[in-house]
Amino acid sequence: MADKWKQTALLVIDMQNDFILEDRLTRVNGGKAVVPNVIKAVEIARQRDILVVWVVREHDYLGRDVELFRRQFYSPEKEGPATKGSVGAELVDGLVIKQGDYKLVKTRFSAFFATHLHSFLQSSGVNNLVVVGVQTPNCIRQTVFDAVAHDFESVTVIVDATAAATPDIQNANIFDMKNIGVATPTLQEWCETNA
């Protein structure tokens, strides 16, 4: 089992203040509720010597690197969501990047799009992914579908360590991911697994 964990990475996606805290423009309604489970998943990953990859958004202060539909939130007078160096771009309280972890900055939904994530994981010997974070119909789903397209041996989404705006949206997206072969355990089930 130890060998499988050495070939596994935990992707922690967008667990940043601007996507979690209640007073933020781009918060995910269910995001705050999953923070304890994300913290626990990171703890378990570290106990198993699983590589922890922090996938975060960090944008140019003018929003020149965000999707077109988001550019309205950025201007010289107003800091937009997840602006590089801002409090909003920081990880939510309780989550900390530690030595041996890896931080990947993305500017789109998928952690694979226009990043070096695939080559980094390959060179690290990773062929199994476990995914937690926000938001399920956007960044989680896009990353998971791209991981499947890249032929990772197994892709797992911890259902109660991911969140969407509503339970219906969460459930519909989990259903779709299950249909392409993605494992969808609860955190408790994943903690108890030996495979």
PDB file of C-alpha atoms in Angstrom:
ATOM      1  CA  MET A   1       0.000   0.000   0.000  1.00  0.00           C
ATOM      2  CA  ALA A   2       2.830   2.387   0.775  1.00  0.00           C
ATOM      3  CA  ASP A   3       3.887   2.121  -2.878  1.00  0.00           C
ATOM      4  CA  LYS A   4       0.478   3.263  -4.109  1.00  0.00           C
ATOM      5  CA  TRP A   5       0.524   6.291  -1.820  1.00  0.00           C
ATOM      6  CA  LYS A   6       3.954   7.252  -3.204  1.00  0.00           C
ATOM      7  CA  GLN A   7       2.333   7.285  -6.651  1.00  0.00           C
ATOM      8  CA  THR A   8      -0.575   9.438  -5.453  1.00  0.00           C
ATOM      9  CA  ALA A   9      -1.031  13.189  -5.218  1.00  0.00           C
ATOM     10  CA  LEU A  10      -3.703  15.120  -3.348  1.00  0.00           C
ATOM     11  CA  LEU A  11      -4.823  18.164  -5.341  1.00  0.00           C
ATOM     12  CA  VAL A  12      -6.218  20.858  -3.035  1.00  0.00           C
ATOM     13  CA  ILE A  13      -8.056  23.235  -5.341  1.00  0.00           C
ATOM     14  CA  ASP A  14      -8.874  26.911  -4.720  1.00  0.00           C
ATOM     15  CA  MET A  15      -9.189  26.781  -0.937  1.00  0.00           C
ATOM     16  CA  GLN A  16      -8.517  30.504  -0.804  1.00  0.00           C
ATOM     17  CA  ASN A  17     -10.180  33.288   1.162  1.00  0.00           C
ATOM     18  CA  ASP A  18     -11.922  34.795  -1.870  1.00  0.00           C
ATOM     19  CA  PHE A  19     -13.693  31.488  -2.570  1.00  0.00           C
ATOM     20  CA  ILE A  20     -14.464  30.474   1.030  1.00  0.00           C
ATOM     21  CA  LEU A  21     -15.143  33.492   3.250  1.00  0.00           C
ATOM     22  CA  GLU A  22     -18.748  34.660   3.573  1.00  0.00           C
ATOM     23  CA  ASP A  23     -18.152  38.306   2.633  1.00  0.00           C
ATOM     24  CA  ARG A  24     -16.392  37.605  -0.673  1.00  0.00           C
ATOM     25  CA  LEU A  25     -17.829  38.274  -4.117  1.00  0.00           C
ATOM     26  CA  THR A  26     -16.729  34.892  -5.495  1.00  0.00           C
ATOM     27  CA  ARG A  27     -17.430  32.702  -2.455  1.00  0.00           C
ATOM     28  CA  VAL A  28     -18.791  29.216  -2.963  1.00  0.00           C
ATOM     29  CA  ASN A  29     -21.853  28.817  -0.742  1.00  0.00           C
ATOM     30  CA  GLY A  30     -20.854  25.359   0.489  1.00  0.00           C
ATOM     31  CA  GLY A  31     -17.151  26.114   0.700  1.00  0.00           C
ATOM     32  CA  LYS A  32     -16.832  27.037   4.348  1.00  0.00           C
ATOM     33  CA  ALA A  33     -18.603  23.844   5.441  1.00  0.00           C
ATOM     34  CA  VAL A  34     -15.968  21.599   3.804  1.00  0.00           C
ATOM     35  CA  VAL A  35     -12.903  23.339   5.271  1.00  0.00           C
ATOM     36  CA  PRO A  36     -12.592  20.870   8.210  1.00  0.00           C
ATOM     37  CA  ASN A  37     -12.748  17.892   5.820  1.00  0.00           C
ATOM     38  CA  VAL A  38     -10.153  19.436   3.516  1.00  0.00           C
ATOM     39  CA  ILE A  39      -7.875  20.006   6.523  1.00  0.00           C
ATOM     40  CA  LYS A  40      -8.360  16.345   7.535  1.00  0.00           C
ATOM     41  CA  ALA A  41      -7.692  15.101   3.990  1.00  0.00           C
ATOM     42  CA  VAL A  42      -4.409  17.046   3.937  1.00  0.00           C
ATOM     43  CA  GLU A  43      -3.443  15.573   7.344  1.00  0.00           C
ATOM     44  CA  ILE A  44      -4.170  12.022   6.145  1.00  0.00           C
ATOM     45  CA  ALA A  45      -2.276  12.628   2.900  1.00  0.00           C
ATOM     46  CA  ARG A  46       0.792  13.776   4.833  1.00  0.00           C
ATOM     47  CA  GLN A  47       0.568  10.749   7.155  1.00  0.00           C
ATOM     48  CA  ARG A  48       0.558   8.515   4.069  1.00  0.00           C
ATOM     49  CA  ASP A  49       3.433  10.445   2.434  1.00  0.00           C
ATOM     50  CA  ILE A  50       1.122  11.488  -0.394  1.00  0.00           C
ATOM     51  CA  LEU A  51       2.359  14.496  -2.345  1.00  0.00           C
ATOM     52  CA  VAL A  52       0.156  17.515  -1.560  1.00  0.00           C
ATOM     53  CA  VAL A  53      -0.325  19.892  -4.488  1.00  0.00           C
ATOM     54  CA  TRP A  54      -1.904  23.255  -3.687  1.00  0.00           C
ATOM     55  CA  VAL A  55      -3.694  24.458  -6.802  1.00  0.00           C
ATOM     56  CA  VAL A  56      -4.484  28.148  -6.470  1.00  0.00           C
ATOM     57  CA  ARG A  57      -5.652  31.056  -8.543  1.00  0.00           C
ATOM     58  CA  GLU A  58      -3.439  34.143  -8.513  1.00  0.00           C
ATOM     59  CA  HIS A  59      -4.380  36.852 -10.958  1.00  0.00           C
ATOM     60  CA  ASP A  60      -2.854  40.009 -12.331  1.00  0.00           C
ATOM     61  CA  TYR A  61      -4.229  43.077 -10.530  1.00  0.00           C
ATOM     62  CA  LEU A  62      -5.842  44.282 -13.763  1.00  0.00           C
ATOM     63  CA  GLY A  63      -7.355  40.890 -14.501  1.00  0.00           C
ATOM     64  CA  ARG A  64      -5.514  40.516 -17.800  1.00  0.00           C
ATOM     65  CA  ASP A  65      -5.107  36.776 -17.174  1.00  0.00           C
ATOM     66  CA  VAL A  66      -8.661  35.902 -16.096  1.00  0.00           C
ATOM     67  CA  GLU A  67     -11.504  34.552 -18.181  1.00  0.00           C
ATOM     68  CA  LEU A  68     -13.319  37.249 -20.151  1.00  0.00           C
ATOM     69  CA  PHE A  69     -16.466  36.930 -18.067  1.00  0.00           C
ATOM     70  CA  ARG A  70     -14.486  37.785 -14.879  1.00  0.00           C
ATOM     71  CA  ARG A  71     -12.632  40.859 -16.135  1.00  0.00           C
ATOM     72  CA  GLN A  72     -15.363  43.194 -14.936  1.00  0.00           C
ATOM     73  CA  PHE A  73     -14.239  42.545 -11.351  1.00  0.00           C
ATOM     74  CA  TYR A  74     -10.741  44.015 -11.890  1.00  0.00           C
ATOM     75  CA  SER A  75      -9.606  47.606 -12.302  1.00  0.00           C
ATOM     76  CA  PRO A  76      -6.760  49.888 -11.181  1.00  0.00           C
ATOM     77  CA  GLU A  77      -9.070  51.196  -8.441  1.00  0.00           C
ATOM     78  CA  LYS A  78     -10.422  47.849  -7.231  1.00  0.00           C
ATOM     79  CA  GLU A  79      -8.638  44.621  -6.375  1.00  0.00           C
ATOM     80  CA  GLY A  80     -10.319  41.668  -8.053  1.00  0.00           C
ATOM     81  CA  PRO A  81     -10.760  38.124  -6.727  1.00  0.00           C
ATOM     82  CA  ALA A  82      -7.577  36.167  -5.972  1.00  0.00           C
ATOM     83  CA  THR A  83      -5.290  38.995  -7.027  1.00  0.00           C
ATOM     84  CA  LYS A  84      -1.666  37.931  -6.593  1.00  0.00           C
ATOM     85  CA  GLY A  85      -0.346  38.994  -3.184  1.00  0.00           C
ATOM     86  CA  SER A  86      -3.795  39.850  -1.784  1.00  0.00           C
ATOM     87  CA  VAL A  87      -5.413  38.507   1.373  1.00  0.00           C
ATOM     88  CA  GLY A  88      -8.122  37.036  -0.867  1.00  0.00           C
ATOM     89  CA  ALA A  89      -5.557  34.893  -2.672  1.00  0.00           C
ATOM     90  CA  GLU A  90      -4.223  33.404   0.582  1.00  0.00           C
ATOM     91  CA  LEU A  91      -5.238  29.944   1.730  1.00  0.00           C
ATOM     92  CA  VAL A  92      -8.132  29.894   4.170  1.00  0.00           C
ATOM     93  CA  ASP A  93      -7.214  29.612   7.869  1.00  0.00           C
ATOM     94  CA  GLY A  94      -6.222  26.104   8.865  1.00  0.00           C
ATOM     95  CA  LEU A  95      -4.524  25.237   5.567  1.00  0.00           C
ATOM     96  CA  VAL A  96      -0.784  25.725   5.253  1.00  0.00           C
ATOM     97  CA  ILE A  97       1.715  24.866   2.554  1.00  0.00           C
ATOM     98  CA  LYS A  98       4.540  22.907   4.171  1.00  0.00           C
ATOM     99  CA  GLN A  99       7.985  21.878   3.044  1.00  0.00           C
ATOM    100  CA  GLY A 100       7.662  19.044   0.544  1.00  0.00           C
ATOM    101  CA  ASP A 101       4.286  20.295  -0.725  1.00  0.00           C
ATOM    102  CA  TYR A 102       3.991  21.857  -4.154  1.00  0.00           C
ATOM    103  CA  LYS A 103       2.148  25.037  -5.156  1.00  0.00           C
ATOM    104  CA  LEU A 104       0.715  25.367  -8.663  1.00  0.00           C
ATOM    105  CA  VAL A 105      -0.799  28.624  -9.890  1.00  0.00           C
ATOM    106  CA  LYS A 106      -3.574  28.433 -12.476  1.00  0.00           C
ATOM    107  CA  THR A 107      -5.645  31.077 -14.198  1.00  0.00           C
ATOM    108  CA  ARG A 108      -8.450  28.923 -15.567  1.00  0.00           C
ATOM    109  CA  PHE A 109     -10.841  26.268 -14.238  1.00  0.00           C
ATOM    110  CA  SER A 110      -8.636  23.248 -14.936  1.00  0.00           C
ATOM    111  CA  ALA A 111      -5.382  22.807 -13.052  1.00  0.00           C
ATOM    112  CA  PHE A 112      -4.021  21.236 -16.243  1.00  0.00           C
ATOM    113  CA  PHE A 113      -4.896  24.059 -18.642  1.00  0.00           C
ATOM    114  CA  ALA A 114      -1.820  26.130 -19.619  1.00  0.00           C
ATOM    115  CA  THR A 115       0.171  24.825 -16.622  1.00  0.00           C
ATOM    116  CA  HIS A 116       2.939  22.268 -16.196  1.00  0.00           C
ATOM    117  CA  LEU A 117       0.895  20.087 -13.801  1.00  0.00           C
ATOM    118  CA  HIS A 118       0.847  17.000 -16.030  1.00  0.00           C
ATOM    119  CA  SER A 119       4.615  16.973 -16.603  1.00  0.00           C
ATOM    120  CA  PHE A 120       5.281  17.706 -12.916  1.00  0.00           C
ATOM    121  CA  LEU A 121       3.098  14.792 -11.802  1.00  0.00           C
ATOM    122  CA  GLN A 122       4.651  12.464 -14.385  1.00  0.00           C
ATOM    123  CA  SER A 123       8.192  13.357 -13.339  1.00  0.00           C
ATOM    124  CA  SER A 124       7.180  12.818  -9.699  1.00  0.00           C
ATOM    125  CA  GLY A 125       5.955   9.291 -10.484  1.00  0.00           C
ATOM    126  CA  VAL A 126       2.330  10.149  -9.756  1.00  0.00           C
ATOM    127  CA  ASN A 127      -0.377   8.176 -11.550  1.00  0.00           C
ATOM    128  CA  ASN A 128      -3.220   8.412  -8.987  1.00  0.00           C
ATOM    129  CA  LEU A 129      -5.008  11.621  -8.035  1.00  0.00           C
ATOM    130  CA  VAL A 130      -7.235  12.529  -5.099  1.00  0.00           C
ATOM    131  CA  VAL A 131      -9.087  15.839  -5.433  1.00  0.00           C
ATOM    132  CA  VAL A 132     -10.568  18.156  -2.787  1.00  0.00           C
ATOM    133  CA  GLY A 133     -11.593  21.818  -2.761  1.00  0.00           C
ATOM    134  CA  VAL A 134     -13.967  24.136  -4.594  1.00  0.00           C
ATOM    135  CA  GLN A 135     -15.921  24.526  -6.720  1.00  0.00           C
ATOM    136  CA  THR A 136     -17.225  21.180  -7.937  1.00  0.00           C
ATOM    137  CA  PRO A 137     -18.936  22.176 -11.231  1.00  0.00           C
ATOM    138  CA  ASN A 138     -16.036  24.377 -12.346  1.00  0.00           C
ATOM    139  CA  CYS A 139     -12.475  23.832 -11.159  1.00  0.00           C
ATOM    140  CA  ILE A 140     -12.966  20.389  -9.637  1.00  0.00           C
ATOM    141  CA  ARG A 141     -14.866  19.000 -12.622  1.00  0.00           C
ATOM    142  CA  GLN A 142     -12.576  20.512 -15.266  1.00  0.00           C
ATOM    143  CA  THR A 143      -9.474  19.243 -13.485  1.00  0.00           C
ATOM    144  CA  VAL A 144     -10.970  15.774 -13.003  1.00  0.00           C
ATOM    145  CA  PHE A 145     -12.081  15.440 -16.620  1.00  0.00           C
ATOM    146  CA  ASP A 146      -8.622  16.537 -17.781  1.00  0.00           C
ATOM    147  CA  ALA A 147      -6.994  14.026 -15.411  1.00  0.00           C
ATOM    148  CA  VAL A 148      -9.097  11.263 -16.945  1.00  0.00           C
ATOM    149  CA  ALA A 149      -8.153  12.492 -20.434  1.00  0.00           C
ATOM    150  CA  HIS A 150      -4.479  12.327 -19.387  1.00  0.00           C
ATOM    151  CA  ASP A 151      -4.983   8.643 -18.461  1.00  0.00           C
ATOM    152  CA  PHE A 152      -4.217   8.774 -14.758  1.00  0.00           C
ATOM    153  CA  GLU A 153      -4.736   5.248 -13.396  1.00  0.00           C
ATOM    154  CA  SER A 154      -7.181   6.398 -10.756  1.00  0.00           C
ATOM    155  CA  VAL A 155      -8.908   9.670 -10.024  1.00  0.00           C
ATOM    156  CA  THR A 156     -10.769  10.137  -6.756  1.00  0.00           C
ATOM    157  CA  VAL A 157     -12.976  13.021  -5.636  1.00  0.00           C
ATOM    158  CA  ILE A 158     -13.706  13.128  -1.917  1.00  0.00           C
ATOM    159  CA  VAL A 159     -17.364  14.105  -2.034  1.00  0.00           C
ATOM    160  CA  ASP A 160     -17.607  15.760   1.368  1.00  0.00           C
ATOM    161  CA  ALA A 161     -14.329  17.650   0.920  1.00  0.00           C
ATOM    162  CA  THR A 162     -15.586  19.386  -2.226  1.00  0.00           C
ATOM    163  CA  ALA A 163     -18.381  21.914  -2.550  1.00  0.00           C
ATOM    164  CA  ALA A 164     -20.745  23.623  -4.961  1.00  0.00           C
ATOM    165  CA  ALA A 165     -23.300  26.417  -4.617  1.00  0.00           C
ATOM    166  CA  THR A 166     -26.120  23.954  -3.851  1.00  0.00           C
ATOM    167  CA  PRO A 167     -26.439  20.261  -2.958  1.00  0.00           C
ATOM    168  CA  ASP A 168     -28.235  19.616  -6.279  1.00  0.00           C
ATOM    169  CA  ILE A 169     -25.329  21.059  -8.264  1.00  0.00           C
ATOM    170  CA  GLN A 170     -22.860  19.074  -6.174  1.00  0.00           C
ATOM    171  CA  ASN A 171     -24.758  15.811  -6.620  1.00  0.00           C
ATOM    172  CA  ALA A 172     -25.256  16.255 -10.369  1.00  0.00           C
ATOM    173  CA  ASN A 173     -21.562  16.857 -10.929  1.00  0.00           C
ATOM    174  CA  ILE A 174     -20.501  13.974  -8.701  1.00  0.00           C
ATOM    175  CA  PHE A 175     -22.899  11.755 -10.675  1.00  0.00           C
ATOM    176  CA  ASP A 176     -21.279  12.836 -13.958  1.00  0.00           C
ATOM    177  CA  MET A 177     -17.780  12.178 -12.632  1.00  0.00           C
ATOM    178  CA  LYS A 178     -18.772   8.726 -11.355  1.00  0.00           C
ATOM    179  CA  ASN A 179     -20.004   7.950 -14.871  1.00  0.00           C
ATOM    180  CA  ILE A 180     -16.488   8.411 -16.279  1.00  0.00           C
ATOM    181  CA  GLY A 181     -14.905   6.080 -13.710  1.00  0.00           C
ATOM    182  CA  VAL A 182     -13.987   8.528 -10.977  1.00  0.00           C
ATOM    183  CA  ALA A 183     -14.110   7.156  -7.424  1.00  0.00           C
ATOM    184  CA  THR A 184     -16.294   9.270  -5.103  1.00  0.00           C
ATOM    185  CA  PRO A 185     -15.813   8.205  -1.479  1.00  0.00           C
ATOM    186  CA  THR A 186     -16.614  10.247   1.581  1.00  0.00           C
ATOM    187  CA  LEU A 187     -13.659  11.433   3.639  1.00  0.00           C
ATOM    188  CA  GLN A 188     -14.315   8.668   6.174  1.00  0.00           C
ATOM    189  CA  GLU A 189     -14.345   6.022   3.433  1.00  0.00           C
ATOM    190  CA  TRP A 190     -11.119   7.387   1.943  1.00  0.00           C
ATOM    191  CA  CYS A 191      -9.435   7.464   5.364  1.00  0.00           C
ATOM    192  CA  GLU A 192     -10.331   3.816   5.898  1.00  0.00           C
ATOM    193  CA  THR A 193      -9.192   2.645   2.473  1.00  0.00           C
ATOM    194  CA  ASN A 194      -6.025   0.667   1.975  1.00  0.00           C
ATOM    195  CA  ALA A 195      -6.124   0.743  -1.804  1.00  0.00           C
TER     196      ALA A 195
END
